[in-house]
Short mmCIF file of C-alpha atoms and ligand atoms in Angstrom, two decimals:
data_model
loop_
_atom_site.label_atom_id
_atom_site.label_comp_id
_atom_site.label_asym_id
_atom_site.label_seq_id
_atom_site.Cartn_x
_atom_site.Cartn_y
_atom_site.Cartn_z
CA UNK A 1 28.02 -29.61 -11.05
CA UNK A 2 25.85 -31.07 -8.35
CA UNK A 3 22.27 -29.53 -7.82
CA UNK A 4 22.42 -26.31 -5.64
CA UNK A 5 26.18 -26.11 -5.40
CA UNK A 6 28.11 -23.05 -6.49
CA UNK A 7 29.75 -23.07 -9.88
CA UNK A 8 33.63 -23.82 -9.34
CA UNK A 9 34.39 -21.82 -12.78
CA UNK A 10 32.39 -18.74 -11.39
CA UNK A 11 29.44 -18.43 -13.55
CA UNK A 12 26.76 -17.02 -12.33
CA UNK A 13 24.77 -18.95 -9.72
CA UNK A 14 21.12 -18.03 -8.44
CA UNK A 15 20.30 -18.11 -4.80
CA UNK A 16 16.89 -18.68 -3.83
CA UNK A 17 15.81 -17.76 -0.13
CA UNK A 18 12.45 -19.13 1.52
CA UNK A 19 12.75 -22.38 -0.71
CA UNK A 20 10.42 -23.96 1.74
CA UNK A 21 7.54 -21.82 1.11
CA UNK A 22 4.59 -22.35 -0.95
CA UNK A 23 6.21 -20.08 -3.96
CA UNK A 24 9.76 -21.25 -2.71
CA UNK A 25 8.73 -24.56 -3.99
CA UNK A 26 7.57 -23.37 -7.13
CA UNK A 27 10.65 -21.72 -7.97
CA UNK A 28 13.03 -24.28 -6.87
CA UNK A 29 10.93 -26.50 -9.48
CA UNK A 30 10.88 -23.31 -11.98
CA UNK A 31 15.01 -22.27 -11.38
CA UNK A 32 16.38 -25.98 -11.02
CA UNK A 33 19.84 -24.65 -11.39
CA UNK A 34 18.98 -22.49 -7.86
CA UNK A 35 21.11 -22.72 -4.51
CA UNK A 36 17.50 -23.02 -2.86
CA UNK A 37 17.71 -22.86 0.69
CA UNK A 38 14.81 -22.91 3.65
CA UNK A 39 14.95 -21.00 6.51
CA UNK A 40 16.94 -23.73 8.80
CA UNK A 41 19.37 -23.39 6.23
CA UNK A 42 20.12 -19.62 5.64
CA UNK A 43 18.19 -17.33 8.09
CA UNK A 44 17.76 -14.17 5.74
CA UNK A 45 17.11 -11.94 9.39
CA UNK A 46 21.08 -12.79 10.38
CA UNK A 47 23.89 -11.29 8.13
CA UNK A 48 24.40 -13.90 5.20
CA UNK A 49 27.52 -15.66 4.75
CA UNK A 50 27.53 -17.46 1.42
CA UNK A 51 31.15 -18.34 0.65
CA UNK A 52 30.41 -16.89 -2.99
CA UNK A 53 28.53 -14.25 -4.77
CA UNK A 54 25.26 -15.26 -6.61
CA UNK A 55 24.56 -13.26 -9.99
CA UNK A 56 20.91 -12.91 -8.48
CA UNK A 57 18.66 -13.46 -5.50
CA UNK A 58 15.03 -14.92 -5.55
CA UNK A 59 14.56 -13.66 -2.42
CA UNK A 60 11.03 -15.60 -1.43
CA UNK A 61 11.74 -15.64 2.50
CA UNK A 62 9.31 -13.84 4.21
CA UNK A 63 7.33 -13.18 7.33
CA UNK A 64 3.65 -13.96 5.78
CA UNK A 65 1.79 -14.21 8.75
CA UNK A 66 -0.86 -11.19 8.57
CA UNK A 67 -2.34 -11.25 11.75
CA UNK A 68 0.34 -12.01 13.62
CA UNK A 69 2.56 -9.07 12.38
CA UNK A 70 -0.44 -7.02 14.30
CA UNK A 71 0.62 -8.71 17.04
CA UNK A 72 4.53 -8.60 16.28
CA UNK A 73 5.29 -5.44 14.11
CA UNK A 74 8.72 -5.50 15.36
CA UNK A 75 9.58 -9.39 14.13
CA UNK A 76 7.55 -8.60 10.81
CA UNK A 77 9.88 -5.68 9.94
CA UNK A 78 12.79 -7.97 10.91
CA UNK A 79 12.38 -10.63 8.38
CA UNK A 80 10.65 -8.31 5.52
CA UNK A 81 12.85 -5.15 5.90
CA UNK A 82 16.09 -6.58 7.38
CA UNK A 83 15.66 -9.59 5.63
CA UNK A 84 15.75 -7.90 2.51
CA UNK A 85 18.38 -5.23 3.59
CA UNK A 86 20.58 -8.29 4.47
CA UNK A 87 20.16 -10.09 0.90
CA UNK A 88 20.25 -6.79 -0.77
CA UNK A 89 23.90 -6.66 0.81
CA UNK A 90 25.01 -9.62 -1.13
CA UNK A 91 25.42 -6.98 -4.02
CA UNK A 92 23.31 -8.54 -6.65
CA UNK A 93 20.29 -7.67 -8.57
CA UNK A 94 17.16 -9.10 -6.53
CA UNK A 95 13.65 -10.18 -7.12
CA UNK A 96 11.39 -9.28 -4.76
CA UNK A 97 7.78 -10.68 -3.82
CA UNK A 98 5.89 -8.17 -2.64
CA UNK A 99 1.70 -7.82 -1.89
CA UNK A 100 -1.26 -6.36 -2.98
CA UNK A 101 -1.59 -5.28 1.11
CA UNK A 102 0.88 -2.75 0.25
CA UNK A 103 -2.41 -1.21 -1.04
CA UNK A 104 -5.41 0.36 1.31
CA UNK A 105 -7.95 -1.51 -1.19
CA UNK A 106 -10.15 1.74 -1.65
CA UNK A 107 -10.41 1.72 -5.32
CA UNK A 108 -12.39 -0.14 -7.20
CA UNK A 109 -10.98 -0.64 -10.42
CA UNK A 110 -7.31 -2.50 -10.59
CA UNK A 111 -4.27 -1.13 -9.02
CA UNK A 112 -1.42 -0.48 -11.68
CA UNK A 113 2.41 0.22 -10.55
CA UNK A 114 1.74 3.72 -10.50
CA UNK A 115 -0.81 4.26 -8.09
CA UNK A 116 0.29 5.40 -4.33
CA UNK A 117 0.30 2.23 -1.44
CA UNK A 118 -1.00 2.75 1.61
CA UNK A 119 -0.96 -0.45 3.38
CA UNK A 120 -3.79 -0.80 6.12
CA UNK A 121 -1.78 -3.19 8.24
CA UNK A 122 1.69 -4.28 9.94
CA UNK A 123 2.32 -6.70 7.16
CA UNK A 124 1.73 -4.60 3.99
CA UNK A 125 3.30 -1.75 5.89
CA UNK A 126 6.60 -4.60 6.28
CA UNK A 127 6.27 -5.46 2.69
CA UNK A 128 6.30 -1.85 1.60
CA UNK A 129 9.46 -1.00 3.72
CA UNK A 130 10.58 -4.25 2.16
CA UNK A 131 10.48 -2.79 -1.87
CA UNK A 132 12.26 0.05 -0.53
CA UNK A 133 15.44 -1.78 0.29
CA UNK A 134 16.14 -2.94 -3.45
CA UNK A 135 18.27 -1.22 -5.13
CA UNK A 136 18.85 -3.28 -8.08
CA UNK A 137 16.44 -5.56 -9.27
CA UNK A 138 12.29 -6.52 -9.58
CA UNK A 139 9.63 -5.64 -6.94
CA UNK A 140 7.29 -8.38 -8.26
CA UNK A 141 3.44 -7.47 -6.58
CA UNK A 142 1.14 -10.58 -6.35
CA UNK A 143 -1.61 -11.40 -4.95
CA UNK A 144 -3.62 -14.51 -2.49
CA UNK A 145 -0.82 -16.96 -3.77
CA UNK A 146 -1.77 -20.89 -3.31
CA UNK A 147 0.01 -23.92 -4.32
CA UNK A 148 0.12 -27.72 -3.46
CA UNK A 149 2.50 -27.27 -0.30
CA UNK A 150 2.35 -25.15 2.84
CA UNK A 151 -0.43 -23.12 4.03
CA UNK A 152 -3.37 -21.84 1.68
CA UNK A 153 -6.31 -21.28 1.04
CA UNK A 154 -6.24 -23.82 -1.34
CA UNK A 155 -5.51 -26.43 1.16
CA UNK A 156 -7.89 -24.82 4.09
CA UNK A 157 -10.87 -25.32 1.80
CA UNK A 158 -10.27 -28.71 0.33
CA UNK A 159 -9.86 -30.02 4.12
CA UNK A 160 -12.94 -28.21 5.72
CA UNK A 161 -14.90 -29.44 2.63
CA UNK A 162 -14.13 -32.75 3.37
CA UNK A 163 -15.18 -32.49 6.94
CA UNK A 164 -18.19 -30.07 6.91
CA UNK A 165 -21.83 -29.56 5.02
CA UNK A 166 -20.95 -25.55 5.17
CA UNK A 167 -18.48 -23.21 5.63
CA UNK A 168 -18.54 -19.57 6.13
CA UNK A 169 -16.02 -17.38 4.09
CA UNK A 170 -15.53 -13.54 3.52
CA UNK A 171 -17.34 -12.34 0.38
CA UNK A 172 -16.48 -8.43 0.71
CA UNK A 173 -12.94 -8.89 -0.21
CA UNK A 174 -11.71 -8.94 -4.03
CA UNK A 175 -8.25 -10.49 -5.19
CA UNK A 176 -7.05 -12.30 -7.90
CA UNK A 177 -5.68 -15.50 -6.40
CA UNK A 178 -2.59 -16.44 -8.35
CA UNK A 179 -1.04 -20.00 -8.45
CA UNK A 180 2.61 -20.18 -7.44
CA UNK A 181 3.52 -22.30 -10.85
CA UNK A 182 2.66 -19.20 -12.64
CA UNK A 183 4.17 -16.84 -10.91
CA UNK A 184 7.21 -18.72 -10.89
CA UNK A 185 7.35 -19.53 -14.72
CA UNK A 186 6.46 -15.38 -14.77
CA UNK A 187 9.32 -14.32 -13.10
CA UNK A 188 11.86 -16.09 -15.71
CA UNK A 189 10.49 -13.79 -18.24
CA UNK A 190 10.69 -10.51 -15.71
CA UNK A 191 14.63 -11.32 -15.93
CA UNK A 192 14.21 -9.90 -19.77
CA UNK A 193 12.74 -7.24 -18.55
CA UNK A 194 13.81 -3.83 -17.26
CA UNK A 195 13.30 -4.06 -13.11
CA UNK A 196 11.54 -1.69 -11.19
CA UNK A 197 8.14 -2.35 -9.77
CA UNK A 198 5.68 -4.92 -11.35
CA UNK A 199 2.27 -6.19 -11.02
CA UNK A 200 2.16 -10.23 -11.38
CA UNK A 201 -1.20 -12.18 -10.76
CA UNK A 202 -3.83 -13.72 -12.19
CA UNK A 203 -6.40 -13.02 -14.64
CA UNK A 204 -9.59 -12.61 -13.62
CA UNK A 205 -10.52 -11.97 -9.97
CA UNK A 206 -12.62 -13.36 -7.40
CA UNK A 207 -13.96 -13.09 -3.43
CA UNK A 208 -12.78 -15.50 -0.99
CA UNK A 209 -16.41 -16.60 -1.32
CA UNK A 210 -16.71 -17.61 -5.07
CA UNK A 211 -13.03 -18.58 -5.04
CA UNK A 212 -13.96 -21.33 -2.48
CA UNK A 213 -17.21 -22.34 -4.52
CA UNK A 214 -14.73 -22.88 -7.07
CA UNK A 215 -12.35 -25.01 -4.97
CA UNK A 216 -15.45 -27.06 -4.32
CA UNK A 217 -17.20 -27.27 -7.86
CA UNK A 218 -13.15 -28.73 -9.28
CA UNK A 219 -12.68 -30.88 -6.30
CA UNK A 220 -15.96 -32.52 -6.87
CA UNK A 221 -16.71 -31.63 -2.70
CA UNK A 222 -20.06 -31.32 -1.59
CA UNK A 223 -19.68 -28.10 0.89
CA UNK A 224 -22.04 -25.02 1.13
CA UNK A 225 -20.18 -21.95 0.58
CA UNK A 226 -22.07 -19.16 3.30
CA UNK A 227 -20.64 -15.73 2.22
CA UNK A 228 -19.68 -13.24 5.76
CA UNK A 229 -18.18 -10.67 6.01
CA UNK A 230 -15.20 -9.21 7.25
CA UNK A 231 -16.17 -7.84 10.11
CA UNK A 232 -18.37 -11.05 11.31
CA UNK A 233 -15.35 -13.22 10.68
CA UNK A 234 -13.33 -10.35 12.78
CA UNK A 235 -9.52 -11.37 11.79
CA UNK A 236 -6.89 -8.67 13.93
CA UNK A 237 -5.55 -7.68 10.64
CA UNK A 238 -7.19 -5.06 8.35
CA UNK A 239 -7.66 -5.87 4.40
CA UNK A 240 -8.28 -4.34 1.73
CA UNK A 241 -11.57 -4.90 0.55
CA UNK A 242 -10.22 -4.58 -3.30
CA UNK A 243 -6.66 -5.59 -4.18
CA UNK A 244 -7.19 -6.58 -7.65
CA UNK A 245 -3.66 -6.15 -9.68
CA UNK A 246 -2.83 -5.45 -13.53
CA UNK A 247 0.13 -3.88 -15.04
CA UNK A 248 0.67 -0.82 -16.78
CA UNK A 249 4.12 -1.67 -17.98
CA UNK A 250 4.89 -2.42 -21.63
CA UNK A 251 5.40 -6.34 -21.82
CA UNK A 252 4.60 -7.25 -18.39
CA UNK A 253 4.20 -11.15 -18.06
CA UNK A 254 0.24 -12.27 -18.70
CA UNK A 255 -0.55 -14.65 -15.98
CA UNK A 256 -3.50 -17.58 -16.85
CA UNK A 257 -7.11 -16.94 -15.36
CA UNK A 258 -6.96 -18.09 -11.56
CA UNK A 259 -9.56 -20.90 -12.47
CA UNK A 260 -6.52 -22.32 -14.77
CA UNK A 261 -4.12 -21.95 -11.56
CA UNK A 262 -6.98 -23.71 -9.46
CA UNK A 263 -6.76 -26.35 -12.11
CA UNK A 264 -3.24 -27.25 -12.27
CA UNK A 265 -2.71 -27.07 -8.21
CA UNK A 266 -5.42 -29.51 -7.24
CA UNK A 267 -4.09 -31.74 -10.53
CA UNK A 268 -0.59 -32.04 -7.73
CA UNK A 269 -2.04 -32.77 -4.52
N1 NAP B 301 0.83 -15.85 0.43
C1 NAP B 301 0.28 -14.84 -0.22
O1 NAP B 301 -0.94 -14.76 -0.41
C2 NAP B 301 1.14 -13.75 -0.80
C3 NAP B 301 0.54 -12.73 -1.54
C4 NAP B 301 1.36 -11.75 -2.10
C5 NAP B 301 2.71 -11.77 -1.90
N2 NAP B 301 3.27 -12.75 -1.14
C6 NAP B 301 4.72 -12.74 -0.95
O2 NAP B 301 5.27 -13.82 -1.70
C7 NAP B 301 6.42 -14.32 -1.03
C8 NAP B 301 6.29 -15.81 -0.82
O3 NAP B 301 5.14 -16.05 -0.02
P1 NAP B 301 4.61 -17.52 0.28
O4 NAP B 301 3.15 -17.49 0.11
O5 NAP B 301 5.43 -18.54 -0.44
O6 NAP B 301 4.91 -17.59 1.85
P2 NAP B 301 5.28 -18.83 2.76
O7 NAP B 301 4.72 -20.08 2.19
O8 NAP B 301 4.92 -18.41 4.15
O9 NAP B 301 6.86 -18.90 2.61
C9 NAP B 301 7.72 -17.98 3.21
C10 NAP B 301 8.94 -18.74 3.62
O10 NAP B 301 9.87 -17.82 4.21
C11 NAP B 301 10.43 -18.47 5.33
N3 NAP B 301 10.98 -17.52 6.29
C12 NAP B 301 10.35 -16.82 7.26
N4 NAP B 301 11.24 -16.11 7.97
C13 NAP B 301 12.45 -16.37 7.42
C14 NAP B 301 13.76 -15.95 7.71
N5 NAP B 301 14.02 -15.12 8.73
N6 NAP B 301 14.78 -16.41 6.95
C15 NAP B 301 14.55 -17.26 5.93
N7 NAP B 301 13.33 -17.71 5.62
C16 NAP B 301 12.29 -17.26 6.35
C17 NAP B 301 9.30 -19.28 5.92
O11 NAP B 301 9.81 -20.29 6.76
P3 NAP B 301 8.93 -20.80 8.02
O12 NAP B 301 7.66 -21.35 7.44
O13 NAP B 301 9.82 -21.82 8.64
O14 NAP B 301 8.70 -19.59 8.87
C18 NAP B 301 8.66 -19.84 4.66
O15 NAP B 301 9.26 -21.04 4.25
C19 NAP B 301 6.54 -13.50 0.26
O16 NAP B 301 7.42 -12.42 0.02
C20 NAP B 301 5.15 -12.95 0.47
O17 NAP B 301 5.18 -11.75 1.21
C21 NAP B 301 2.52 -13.75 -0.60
#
């Protein structure tokens, strides 16, 4: 059987949506047997024609641009809600990436599965109306995901600290910034597990501030980390200023310390 084609004998085959994202890569990599298709090639906001029915959806496709869902509710909710309503439709089980911006990021100790979202913004409020579409499936929660392709964090830093002396980044926000290759190699073991909601990121957690000291220290970069905050660096979205994410669930998947993640991206770009 040729990469990414369905199986003529009808076992099971697993589409991927969004497989040109940043964790769309990952999991084409992770799920080499997938039917991993980018956005020019199935558009998860039209009604989804496959020509055959997967056994389950890694549905990765996603409007992921915060600030611009402030601007754009409407298209946000297109793509996250009737994206997801659209791939639910294809009638099997799905996994589904969801946010830590589904939470308000008022506590200060982590958020487990159990406790109540309130999203502060257009995209977490998307995201959120997103989970509520599965019917059958995983609502995997992560959190400030980078990886070797698209746009990160990861990425931002390494090229401003190549260019500049300093660089100013937010220090009042808390996260744990999870590396796609985990997350990916996470959600084959979630398939063992019963579905329902789950918290997936890294161990250990970080600001944007010491993450980026980080990203600088490994990549050897000479660059002054100046820590803001939020306000002075006054994005249109609202974030929480604590998103930090651990699981209550018996046997959830134990992700590698984000310093790890760090680690193996830059070792790939
Ligand atoms: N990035 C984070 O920090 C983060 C944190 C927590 C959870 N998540 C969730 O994790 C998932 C993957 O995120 P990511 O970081 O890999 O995002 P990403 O790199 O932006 O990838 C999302 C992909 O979805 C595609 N897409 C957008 N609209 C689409 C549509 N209508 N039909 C089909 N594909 C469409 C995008 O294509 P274009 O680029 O061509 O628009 C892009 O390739 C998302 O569900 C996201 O909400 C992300």
């Amino acid at each position: 059987m040729e990469h990414g084609q369905p199986d003529p004998v009808g076992a099971g085959l697993v589409l991927l949506t969004g497989a040109g994202g940043q964790l769309g890569a990952a999991l084409s990599e992770a799920f080499p047997e997938a039917d991993a298709r980018t956005r020019a090639e199935l558009d998860v906001a039209e009604p989804i024609a496959l020509g055959y029915v997967p056994e389950l959806v890694l549905h990765a496709a996603a409007w992921t641009d915060v600030d611009g869902a402030e601007a754009d509710e409407a298209g946000a909710l297109r793509v996250n809600v009737e994206g997801t309503r659209n791939v639910v439709a294809l009638g099997a089980p799905v996994v589904y990436y969801s946010s830590d911006y589904v939470f308000d990021g008022a506590k200060r100790e982590p958020y487990v599965e159990s406790d109540e979202p309130s999203p502060l913004g257009a995209y977490g409020r998307s995201k959120l109306l997103g989970e509520r579409e599965v019917r059958e499936g995983w609502v995997v929660r992560s959190s400030w995901l980078f990886g070797w392709t698209g746009h990160n964090f990861v990425r931002t830093m390494l090229r401003l600290g190549s260019e500049r002396k300093e660089v100013s980044v937010v220090a009042d926000q808390t996260g744990c910034p999870t590396y796609v290759g985990h997350l990916a190699a996470a959600t084959r073991e979630l398939l063992d597990l019963p579905g329902g909601v789950w918290h997936v990121a890294a161990e250990g957690q970080a600001t944007w501030a010491e993450f980026a000291e980080a990203i600088f220290a490994e990549a050897g970069l000479d660059c002054r980390v100046v820590p803001i905050s939020t306000e002075e660096l006054g994005r249109p979205a609202p974030r929480p200023a604590y998103s930090v994410l651990r699981s209550e669930r018996k046997g959830a998947p134990r992700l590698p310390h984000w310093r790890e993640g760090l680690r193996e991206c830059l070792a790939r770009l």
